[in-house]
Coordinates of C-alpha atoms in Angstrom, one line a residue:
Chain A
M1 CA -39.8 3.3 -9.4
K2 CA -36.9 1.5 -7.8
T3 CA -33.6 3.4 -8.2
T4 CA -30.5 1.3 -8.8
M5 CA -27.3 2.1 -7.1
L6 CA -25.7 3.2 -10.3
Q7 CA -28.6 5.5 -11.1
R8 CA -28.2 6.9 -7.6
F9 CA -24.6 7.7 -8.3
A10 CA -25.7 9.5 -11.4
T11 CA -28.4 11.5 -9.5
I12 CA -25.9 12.5 -7.0
S13 CA -23.7 13.8 -9.8
L14 CA -26.3 16.2 -10.9
I15 CA -26.9 17.5 -7.4
T16 CA -23.2 18.1 -6.7
A17 CA -22.6 19.6 -10.0
V18 CA -24.3 22.7 -8.7
G19 CA -21.3 23.5 -6.6
S20 CA -17.8 22.0 -6.8
I21 CA -17.4 20.2 -3.5
N22 CA -14.3 18.5 -2.1
M23 CA -13.4 16.7 1.1
V24 CA -10.3 14.8 1.9
Q25 CA -8.6 12.7 4.5
A26 CA -5.4 10.7 4.8
S27 CA -6.0 7.5 2.8
S28 CA -3.9 5.1 4.8
H29 CA -1.0 7.0 6.3
R30 CA 0.2 5.6 9.6
E31 CA -3.3 4.2 10.0
A32 CA -2.6 1.2 12.2
P33 CA -0.6 1.0 15.5
Y34 CA 2.0 -1.4 14.4
I35 CA 2.7 0.1 11.0
T36 CA 3.6 3.5 12.5
G37 CA 6.9 1.8 13.6
S38 CA 7.6 0.5 10.1
P39 CA 7.1 3.4 7.7
K40 CA 9.1 1.8 4.9
V41 CA 6.3 -0.9 4.5
D42 CA 3.4 1.4 5.2
A43 CA 1.2 1.5 2.1
S44 CA -0.5 4.9 2.1
D45 CA -2.4 5.1 -1.2
F46 CA -3.3 2.7 -3.9
Y47 CA -4.6 3.7 -7.4
M48 CA -5.8 1.6 -10.3
F49 CA -7.2 3.2 -13.4
N50 CA -7.5 2.7 -17.2
S51 CA -4.6 4.7 -18.4
Y52 CA -5.7 8.1 -19.6
E53 CA -2.5 9.2 -21.2
A54 CA -3.1 9.8 -24.9
G55 CA -2.3 6.8 -26.9
R56 CA -2.3 4.4 -24.0
D57 CA -5.8 3.0 -24.4
G58 CA -5.9 -0.6 -23.5
F59 CA -3.6 -0.3 -20.4
V60 CA -4.2 -0.2 -16.7
T61 CA -2.0 1.8 -14.4
F62 CA -1.3 0.7 -10.8
V63 CA 0.2 3.1 -8.3
A64 CA 1.2 1.8 -4.8
N65 CA 2.5 4.5 -2.5
Y66 CA 4.7 3.6 0.4
L67 CA 6.8 5.4 3.1
P68 CA 4.5 8.4 3.5
L69 CA 5.0 11.8 5.0
Q70 CA 8.5 12.2 3.8
D71 CA 10.2 15.6 4.4
A72 CA 12.2 16.2 1.3
Y73 CA 15.2 17.4 3.4
G74 CA 15.5 14.1 5.3
G75 CA 19.2 13.5 4.7
P76 CA 21.6 12.0 4.8
N77 CA 19.8 8.7 4.4
Y78 CA 16.6 10.0 2.7
F79 CA 14.0 7.4 1.9
D80 CA 15.0 4.0 0.5
L81 CA 12.5 1.2 0.6
A82 CA 13.2 -1.8 2.7
D83 CA 15.5 -4.5 1.2
E84 CA 14.1 -6.9 3.8
A85 CA 10.5 -6.5 2.6
L86 CA 8.4 -7.8 -0.3
Y87 CA 6.1 -5.2 -1.9
Q88 CA 3.3 -6.7 -4.0
I89 CA 0.3 -5.7 -6.1
H90 CA -2.3 -8.4 -6.4
I91 CA -5.0 -8.8 -9.0
D92 CA -8.1 -10.9 -8.7
N93 CA -9.6 -11.3 -12.2
N94 CA -12.5 -13.6 -11.5
G95 CA -14.1 -12.1 -8.4
D96 CA -13.3 -14.9 -6.0
A97 CA -11.3 -12.6 -3.6
I98 CA -8.1 -14.6 -4.3
E99 CA -5.2 -13.2 -6.2
D100 CA -4.6 -14.6 -9.7
I101 CA -1.7 -12.4 -10.6
T102 CA 0.8 -10.7 -8.3
Y103 CA 3.5 -8.2 -9.2
S104 CA 6.2 -8.6 -6.7
F105 CA 8.9 -5.9 -6.1
D106 CA 12.1 -6.9 -4.3
F107 CA 14.7 -4.2 -3.4
N108 CA 18.4 -4.4 -3.0
T109 CA 20.7 -1.6 -1.7
T110 CA 24.4 -1.4 -2.5
L111 CA 26.6 0.7 -0.3
K112 CA 29.7 1.6 -2.2
D113 CA 31.5 2.9 0.9
F114 CA 33.2 5.9 -0.7
Q115 CA 36.4 6.8 1.2
L116 CA 38.7 9.7 1.2
D117 CA 42.4 9.8 1.8
I118 CA 42.8 11.8 4.9
A119 CA 46.4 12.3 5.7
G120 CA 47.2 8.8 4.5
S121 CA 44.2 7.1 6.1
Q122 CA 41.3 5.8 4.0
V123 CA 38.2 7.1 5.8
S124 CA 34.6 6.4 4.8
V125 CA 32.4 9.4 4.0
P126 CA 29.2 10.0 5.9
L127 CA 27.1 11.2 3.0
K128 CA 24.9 9.5 0.4
N129 CA 26.4 11.4 -2.4
I130 CA 29.6 13.3 -2.8
G131 CA 29.0 15.0 -6.1
A132 CA 26.4 15.6 -8.8
I133 CA 24.0 12.9 -10.0
G134 CA 22.3 12.5 -13.4
P135 CA 20.8 13.4 -15.7
L136 CA 21.2 9.8 -17.0
A137 CA 20.2 6.9 -14.9
N138 CA 23.7 5.6 -14.8
N139 CA 25.3 8.9 -13.9
T140 CA 25.7 7.7 -10.4
D141 CA 29.4 7.7 -9.9
A142 CA 29.0 10.2 -7.1
L143 CA 26.2 8.2 -5.4
N144 CA 27.4 6.3 -2.4
S145 CA 24.3 4.1 -2.0
V146 CA 22.3 2.7 -4.9
Q147 CA 19.0 1.0 -4.6
S148 CA 17.7 -1.4 -7.4
Y149 CA 14.9 -3.8 -7.6
T150 CA 13.6 -6.9 -9.4
L151 CA 10.0 -7.4 -10.4
D152 CA 8.4 -10.8 -10.7
V153 CA 5.0 -11.7 -12.0
I154 CA 3.5 -14.5 -10.0
E155 CA 0.6 -16.6 -11.4
G156 CA -1.6 -18.1 -8.7
D157 CA -0.9 -17.9 -5.0
R158 CA 1.3 -15.0 -4.1
R159 CA 3.6 -17.3 -2.1
T160 CA 3.6 -20.6 -3.9
G161 CA 2.6 -19.6 -7.4
T162 CA 4.8 -19.6 -10.4
A163 CA 7.2 -16.6 -10.4
T164 CA 8.8 -15.3 -13.6
P165 CA 10.9 -12.2 -13.8
V166 CA 9.7 -9.1 -15.7
V167 CA 12.6 -7.8 -17.8
N168 CA 13.7 -4.5 -19.4
Q169 CA 12.3 -4.7 -22.9
A170 CA 15.3 -3.0 -24.4
S171 CA 18.1 -4.7 -22.6
G172 CA 16.6 -7.9 -21.2
A173 CA 18.0 -7.0 -17.8
A174 CA 15.9 -8.2 -14.8
E175 CA 17.3 -5.5 -12.5
F176 CA 16.0 -1.9 -12.5
R177 CA 17.4 1.2 -10.9
K178 CA 15.5 3.2 -8.4
P179 CA 16.5 6.9 -8.7
A180 CA 18.1 8.6 -5.8
D181 CA 15.6 10.8 -3.9
N182 CA 15.4 14.5 -4.7
I183 CA 18.3 15.6 -2.5
G184 CA 18.4 19.1 -4.0
N185 CA 19.3 21.1 -7.0
K186 CA 23.1 21.0 -6.5
S187 CA 23.1 17.2 -6.3
I188 CA 20.6 16.6 -9.1
S189 CA 20.1 19.7 -11.3
D190 CA 17.2 18.4 -13.3
Y191 CA 15.5 15.9 -11.2
A192 CA 12.5 15.5 -13.5
A193 CA 14.7 14.4 -16.4
Y194 CA 16.8 12.2 -14.1
A195 CA 13.8 10.5 -12.7
D196 CA 12.3 10.0 -16.1
E197 CA 15.4 8.0 -17.1
H198 CA 14.1 5.4 -14.7
I199 CA 10.8 4.7 -16.5
Y200 CA 11.4 1.3 -18.1
P201 CA 9.5 -0.4 -20.9
V202 CA 9.1 -4.0 -19.6
S203 CA 8.4 -7.4 -21.1
I204 CA 5.9 -9.1 -18.9
P205 CA 5.9 -12.9 -19.1
N206 CA 2.9 -14.3 -21.1
C207 CA 2.0 -10.8 -22.2
P208 CA 2.5 -10.0 -25.9
T209 CA 2.6 -6.2 -25.3
A210 CA 5.2 -4.3 -23.3
G211 CA 4.2 -2.5 -20.1
K212 CA 6.0 0.2 -18.1
V213 CA 7.5 0.4 -14.6
F214 CA 8.8 3.2 -12.5
V215 CA 9.7 3.1 -8.8
G216 CA 10.9 6.2 -7.0
Q217 CA 10.2 9.3 -5.0
R218 CA 7.2 11.4 -6.0
Q219 CA 5.4 14.3 -4.4
E220 CA 2.8 13.1 -2.0
S221 CA -0.4 12.5 -4.1
F222 CA -3.0 12.7 -1.4
S223 CA -4.7 15.9 -0.3
V224 CA -6.1 16.4 3.1
N225 CA -6.7 18.9 5.8
L226 CA -5.2 16.3 8.1
G227 CA -4.8 18.0 11.4
E228 CA -8.3 19.4 11.6
V229 CA -9.9 16.1 10.3
F230 CA -8.4 14.1 13.2
D231 CA -9.1 16.9 15.7
L232 CA -12.7 15.7 15.8
I233 CA -13.3 17.1 12.3
N234 CA -12.5 20.6 13.5
L235 CA -13.9 22.3 10.4
N236 CA -17.1 23.2 8.6
P237 CA -18.0 20.1 6.6
L238 CA -20.4 22.2 4.5
G239 CA -17.8 24.9 3.8
E240 CA -16.1 25.8 0.6
S241 CA -14.3 22.9 -1.1
D242 CA -11.0 24.8 -1.4
S243 CA -11.1 26.8 1.8
K244 CA -8.4 24.7 3.6
A245 CA -4.8 23.9 3.0
N246 CA -3.6 20.5 1.9
T247 CA -1.5 19.5 4.9
L248 CA 0.4 17.0 2.8
A249 CA 1.4 19.4 0.1
D250 CA 5.0 19.7 1.5
K251 CA 5.5 16.0 1.7
N252 CA 7.0 13.3 -0.6
V253 CA 6.2 9.6 -0.9
T254 CA 7.7 6.6 -2.7
A255 CA 5.6 5.1 -5.5
L256 CA 5.6 1.8 -7.3
I257 CA 4.0 2.5 -10.6
L258 CA 3.2 -0.2 -13.2
E259 CA 1.3 -0.1 -16.4
V260 CA 0.1 -3.4 -17.8
P261 CA -2.0 -4.2 -20.9
I262 CA -5.6 -4.9 -20.0
S263 CA -5.4 -8.2 -22.0
C264 CA -2.8 -9.4 -19.6
L265 CA -4.9 -8.7 -16.5
T266 CA -8.4 -9.9 -17.4
A267 CA -9.6 -13.5 -17.7
G268 CA -12.3 -14.9 -19.9
N269 CA -15.3 -12.6 -20.4
E270 CA -14.9 -10.8 -17.1
N271 CA -13.9 -7.2 -17.5
V272 CA -13.8 -6.3 -13.9
I273 CA -10.5 -6.8 -11.9
G274 CA -9.9 -6.3 -8.3
A275 CA -6.6 -5.2 -6.9
W276 CA -4.8 -4.4 -3.6
T277 CA -1.2 -3.9 -2.5
T278 CA 0.6 -5.5 0.4
A279 CA 4.0 -5.4 2.1
S280 CA 5.5 -8.3 3.9
L281 CA 8.4 -8.8 6.2
R282 CA 10.2 -11.9 7.4
Q283 CA 8.5 -13.1 10.6
A284 CA 11.5 -12.8 12.9
R285 CA 14.1 -10.1 13.3
V286 CA 17.1 -10.1 15.5
L287 CA 19.0 -6.9 16.3
N288 CA 22.8 -7.1 16.0
P289 CA 24.5 -5.6 19.1
E290 CA 27.6 -5.1 17.0
P291 CA 26.9 -4.2 13.4
D292 CA 30.0 -4.6 11.3
F293 CA 29.7 -3.5 7.6
D294 CA 33.3 -4.5 6.8
N295 CA 32.5 -8.1 7.7
G296 CA 29.0 -8.3 6.3
K297 CA 27.2 -8.1 9.6
P298 CA 24.2 -5.8 9.3
A299 CA 22.3 -4.0 12.0
A300 CA 19.5 -6.6 12.0
L301 CA 18.8 -10.0 10.6
S302 CA 15.5 -11.2 9.3
G303 CA 14.3 -14.7 8.9
G304 CA 11.3 -16.9 8.6
A305 CA 8.3 -16.9 6.4
W306 CA 7.0 -13.8 4.7
T307 CA 4.5 -12.1 7.0
Q308 CA 2.1 -9.5 5.7
V309 CA 2.1 -6.2 7.7
S310 CA 0.4 -3.8 5.4
R311 CA -2.6 -4.0 3.1
L312 CA -4.4 -1.4 1.0
G313 CA -7.1 -1.6 -1.6
M314 CA -10.0 0.8 -1.2
P315 CA -8.9 4.1 0.4
L316 CA -9.8 5.0 3.9
V317 CA -11.0 1.6 5.0
N318 CA -8.4 0.8 7.6
E319 CA -8.2 4.5 8.4
V320 CA -11.9 5.2 9.3
V321 CA -13.8 2.0 9.0
I322 CA -11.9 -0.7 10.9
G323 CA -11.9 -0.4 14.7
L324 CA -8.6 0.7 16.3
K325 CA -8.2 -2.7 17.9
D326 CA -8.4 -4.5 14.6
K327 CA -6.3 -2.3 12.4
D328 CA -3.1 -4.4 12.7
R329 CA -5.2 -7.5 12.1
F330 CA -6.7 -5.9 9.0
N331 CA -3.2 -5.1 7.7
A332 CA -2.2 -8.8 8.1
S333 CA -5.4 -10.1 6.5
H334 CA -6.4 -11.5 3.1
P335 CA -9.5 -10.3 1.2
A336 CA -10.8 -13.9 1.2
N337 CA -11.2 -13.7 5.0
D338 CA -12.9 -10.3 5.1
G339 CA -16.1 -11.8 6.6
Q340 CA -14.4 -11.2 9.9
F341 CA -14.6 -7.4 9.3
A342 CA -18.1 -7.4 7.9
D343 CA -19.7 -5.6 10.9
Y344 CA -17.4 -2.6 10.4
V345 CA -19.0 -2.1 7.0
T346 CA -22.6 -3.2 7.6
H347 CA -22.8 -1.3 10.9
P348 CA -20.2 1.5 10.5
T349 CA -19.2 3.8 13.4
F350 CA -18.0 6.7 11.3
P351 CA -21.4 8.1 10.4
A352 CA -22.4 7.8 14.0
L353 CA -19.3 9.7 15.1
L354 CA -20.2 12.4 12.6
E355 CA -23.6 12.6 14.1
I356 CA -22.1 13.0 17.6
L357 CA -19.7 15.6 16.4
F358 CA -22.3 17.6 14.5
P359 CA -25.5 17.3 16.5
G360 CA -28.5 18.5 14.7
T361 CA -26.7 18.6 11.4
A362 CA -25.2 15.3 10.6
V363 CA -27.6 12.4 10.7
A364 CA -26.4 8.9 10.2
P365 CA -28.4 6.8 7.8
K366 CA -30.8 4.5 9.6
M367 CA -30.4 1.5 7.5
Y368 CA -28.8 -1.7 8.8
P369 CA -27.1 -3.6 7.4
R370 CA -25.6 -0.9 5.2
T371 CA -26.0 -2.7 1.9
D372 CA -25.0 0.4 0.1
L373 CA -21.6 0.4 1.7
V374 CA -21.3 -3.3 1.0
A375 CA -21.7 -2.5 -2.7
A376 CA -19.3 0.4 -2.6
F377 CA -16.6 -1.2 -0.6
L378 CA -16.9 -5.0 -0.9
T379 CA -18.6 -6.2 -4.0
G380 CA -18.5 -3.4 -6.5
V381 CA -21.6 -1.6 -7.7
D382 CA -23.9 -3.7 -9.9
G383 CA -23.8 -2.5 -13.4
L384 CA -20.6 -0.6 -12.9
N385 CA -17.7 -2.6 -11.4
Q386 CA -19.1 -5.7 -9.9
P387 CA -17.8 -9.0 -11.2
A388 CA -20.4 -11.4 -12.5
A389 CA -19.4 -13.9 -9.8
V390 CA -18.3 -11.9 -6.8
T391 CA -17.1 -12.8 -3.3
A392 CA -17.6 -9.9 -1.0
A393 CA -14.1 -8.6 -0.2
E394 CA -12.4 -5.3 0.3
M395 CA -10.3 -4.3 -2.7
L396 CA -10.3 -1.7 -5.4
R397 CA -12.4 -2.8 -8.4
L398 CA -12.1 -1.5 -11.9
N399 CA -14.2 -2.2 -15.0
T400 CA -11.5 -2.2 -17.6
A401 CA -14.2 -2.0 -20.4
I402 CA -15.1 1.6 -19.4
N403 CA -13.1 3.9 -21.5
P404 CA -10.8 6.3 -19.7
I405 CA -11.5 10.0 -19.5
L406 CA -8.9 12.5 -20.4
A407 CA -7.5 14.3 -17.4
Q408 CA -9.0 17.7 -18.4
E409 CA -12.4 16.2 -18.6
Q410 CA -12.4 14.1 -15.4
S411 CA -14.7 14.8 -12.5
N412 CA -12.8 14.7 -9.2
L413 CA -15.9 13.1 -7.6
G414 CA -15.7 10.2 -10.0
V415 CA -18.9 8.3 -10.4
L416 CA -20.7 10.7 -8.0
G417 CA -19.7 13.5 -10.5
G418 CA -21.1 11.5 -13.5
D419 CA -17.7 10.2 -14.5
T420 CA -17.9 6.5 -14.5
A421 CA -14.2 6.1 -15.2
G422 CA -13.4 7.3 -11.7
F423 CA -13.7 6.3 -8.1
P424 CA -15.1 3.9 -7.0
N425 CA -14.6 2.4 -10.4
G426 CA -10.9 2.1 -9.7
R427 CA -9.2 5.2 -8.4
R428 CA -7.3 7.9 -10.2
P429 CA -4.8 10.4 -8.6
G430 CA -7.2 13.3 -9.1
D431 CA -10.2 11.5 -7.6
D432 CA -11.3 13.3 -4.4
I433 CA -12.1 10.0 -2.7
V434 CA -12.7 11.5 0.7
D435 CA -15.5 13.7 -0.5
S436 CA -16.9 10.6 -2.2
V437 CA -16.4 8.3 0.7
L438 CA -17.7 10.8 3.2
R439 CA -20.8 11.4 1.2
V440 CA -21.4 7.7 0.6
A441 CA -20.9 7.1 4.3
M442 CA -23.6 9.5 5.1
G443 CA -26.0 7.9 2.6
A444 CA -25.3 9.3 -0.8
L445 CA -26.3 5.9 -2.3
I446 CA -29.5 5.7 -0.3
A447 CA -32.4 7.3 -2.3
D448 CA -34.8 7.7 0.6
S449 CA -34.0 10.9 2.4
D450 CA -36.2 9.7 5.3
I451 CA -33.6 7.0 5.9
A452 CA -30.6 9.1 4.9
P453 CA -31.4 12.8 5.6
N454 CA -27.8 13.8 4.5
N455 CA -27.9 11.9 1.3
T456 CA -27.4 15.0 -0.8
A457 CA -25.2 17.0 1.6
P458 CA -22.2 18.4 -0.2
L459 CA -19.7 17.4 2.6
T460 CA -16.2 18.6 2.3
D461 CA -13.0 19.0 4.4
G462 CA -12.0 22.1 2.3
A463 CA -8.8 20.7 0.8
T464 CA -9.3 20.0 -2.8
I465 CA -7.6 17.9 -5.5
S466 CA -8.2 17.0 -9.1
A467 CA -6.6 15.6 -12.2
H468 CA -5.3 19.1 -13.0
D469 CA -2.9 18.7 -10.0
F470 CA -1.1 15.8 -11.7
G471 CA 0.7 14.9 -14.8
M472 CA -1.3 13.5 -17.7
T473 CA 1.3 10.9 -18.7
F474 CA 3.0 8.0 -17.0
P475 CA 4.0 8.0 -14.2
Y476 CA 1.3 10.5 -13.5
L477 CA 2.4 11.5 -10.0
N478 CA 4.4 14.6 -9.7
T479 CA 8.2 15.2 -9.4
P480 CA 9.1 15.1 -5.7
L481 CA 9.8 18.2 -3.8
A482 CA 13.6 19.0 -3.6
G483 CA 15.3 18.8 -0.2
S484 CA 17.2 22.0 -1.1
K485 CA 15.6 24.5 -3.3
T486 CA 18.6 26.7 -3.7
P487 CA 19.5 27.0 -7.4
Chain B
M1 CA 10.1 -28.9 -0.5
K2 CA 7.1 -27.5 1.2
P3 CA 6.0 -30.7 3.0
L4 CA 9.6 -31.3 4.1
T5 CA 9.8 -27.8 5.4
T6 CA 6.5 -28.2 7.3
L7 CA 7.7 -31.4 8.7
A8 CA 10.9 -29.9 9.8
L9 CA 9.1 -27.1 11.5
A10 CA 6.8 -29.5 13.3
L11 CA 9.8 -31.5 14.4
S12 CA 11.6 -28.4 15.4
L13 CA 8.7 -27.2 17.5
T14 CA 8.4 -30.7 18.9
T15 CA 11.9 -30.1 20.2
M16 CA 10.7 -27.0 21.9
T17 CA 8.4 -28.9 24.0
A18 CA 11.4 -30.0 26.0
C19 CA 11.2 -26.5 27.4
K20 CA 7.5 -26.5 28.2
S21 CA 6.2 -26.5 31.7
N22 CA 3.3 -28.9 31.2
S23 CA 2.3 -31.3 28.6
S24 CA 0.2 -30.7 25.5
S25 CA -1.2 -32.9 22.9
S26 CA 0.0 -30.6 20.2
T27 CA 3.5 -30.0 19.1
N28 CA 2.9 -27.5 16.4
G29 CA 2.9 -23.8 17.2
M30 CA -0.2 -23.2 15.2
E31 CA -2.1 -25.9 17.0
A32 CA -1.0 -25.5 20.5
D33 CA -3.5 -26.6 23.2
T34 CA -5.3 -23.5 24.4
Q35 CA -6.4 -25.3 27.6
S36 CA -2.8 -25.8 28.8
P37 CA -0.5 -23.9 26.6
S38 CA 3.0 -25.0 26.2
V39 CA 5.7 -22.6 27.4
T40 CA 8.0 -21.8 24.5
M41 CA 11.3 -20.2 25.1
F42 CA 11.5 -17.1 23.0
D43 CA 15.0 -17.7 21.7
R44 CA 14.1 -21.2 20.6
L45 CA 11.1 -19.9 18.8
V46 CA 13.1 -17.2 17.0
N47 CA 15.8 -19.7 16.1
D48 CA 13.3 -22.1 14.7
I49 CA 11.6 -19.4 12.7
F50 CA 14.9 -18.5 11.2
A51 CA 15.7 -22.1 10.5
Q52 CA 12.5 -22.3 8.5
T53 CA 13.2 -19.2 6.3
S54 CA 11.2 -19.8 3.1
D55 CA 9.5 -17.8 0.4
T56 CA 6.6 -20.2 0.2
D57 CA 5.7 -21.3 3.8
K58 CA 3.2 -19.6 6.1
P59 CA 4.4 -17.8 9.2
V60 CA 4.1 -19.5 12.5
N61 CA 1.0 -18.6 14.4
T62 CA 2.2 -17.5 17.8
N63 CA -1.2 -16.7 19.3
K64 CA -1.6 -20.0 21.0
L65 CA 1.9 -20.2 22.3
S66 CA 2.9 -19.2 25.8
I67 CA 6.2 -17.5 25.3
E68 CA 8.7 -17.0 28.0
L69 CA 11.5 -14.5 27.5
N70 CA 15.0 -15.5 28.5
H71 CA 17.9 -13.2 29.0
D72 CA 21.0 -14.7 27.6
E73 CA 22.4 -12.1 25.3
A74 CA 24.4 -14.8 23.4
N75 CA 21.3 -16.7 22.3
F76 CA 21.3 -15.3 18.8
D77 CA 25.0 -14.9 18.3
H78 CA 25.2 -17.8 15.9
L79 CA 22.9 -16.0 13.5
F80 CA 25.4 -13.3 12.8

């Protein structure tokens, strides 16, 4: 009897249920040569899931992480996003690989330039804050630099479509505050409460039900045994799932988190949506040899058309699928043009590298083209999250008609663990996507073990993660680590 | 606005051909002749890109341009 891919997912879930297995890698942290020089626009993780917070049925939550690998103590400037960038979340709701809806975040930083009277001279202070901040969002009198943002929803093309501002449902304001980063306990005594003040109910144009938005620093949400993974996978991939430390556990990240009613995302009878995040900069930049704040002359000027420099949908694609020479190209590309990268999916190098690194143990599936990977990464899985009319393109795909699973009941292997509300049907913070991706790469979706001898191997990097590691309510990601832990 | 902007960019890049070392049938940066690429002075290119700042236009494709750096530190002073 022919086994469908979805059935194969279910079979794998039974096999792996015998032992809790986890494997992780960096999703998209500093994954391409160019983006390593522009961390503020480096998308590192992207999540999309049916909201599993109690009482939020009927909503989808998007999380786009940027500016990865933050050390909490990175003062005095900490980790503002880029005013000169455009951060966007795109939704394709008809399967044609072209965005139909875009949520576009635009940031603006205001430097107050606090000065002290030093023996009769007014002298600017060197610090970002000169007193306590919070707990209310507007308790920022002591904050020297404030970052805010606007959020537009764009219908149609992300550049030329119709843009309409999203506004605060309560006040009608179109500008939202981004909380200061978690400088430390003396500056912000209750950071969690202060940050929560920046969760805004929002009125979305042409959407009868309010959504939510939060932008701010969070604890890094990815889990990975990073150093050993990139040291030629210097670990036992069949070891215990929790035998290694999460290298990123002491890092923060900045997250753009948006919750939108499903009815405002889907179109017609199609329940599956695809989504990805991008960041764009102006095409040209000129450095100023003589920056002059007092006369409005910044350190650099940007001009020209928006030029995309970062792209992230499905995790790990640009990290371990796309060839090094094409990573910058991928970051600048649009899903509609993904045919140019098809060979990387149909004839992947990562399984072959594993075979080289673990001779006699790892065996790459001998099936080309890898149609199983095409389904998992490019089209969605038939019967799970594949649109009725789909153009193959790399993006995260979510069937909004599949009910969410409460956090305490989720499998961190998602569909491979029998939980169809998880990866690759969207992605939740607690989904251990690297275990899933590694196993899929080695043939977990191929039923014939003669073709894929490792198709049931419980591969892992030893660093685990699950929904229990996160909050169960919006904005889901955890309060960021404090730069100073002294009470 | 967009057609006008595109036209302006085309005209602007046409002006750039005054700096080129050999002739080309194309005057648009995205369509430059690959057989005998125009030499575009870097400062002119940057200034033209700045002049075409837009939320709706596409960026200039520089792959088919032969770009020559120049070393006048004052070339961008007018931008500040």
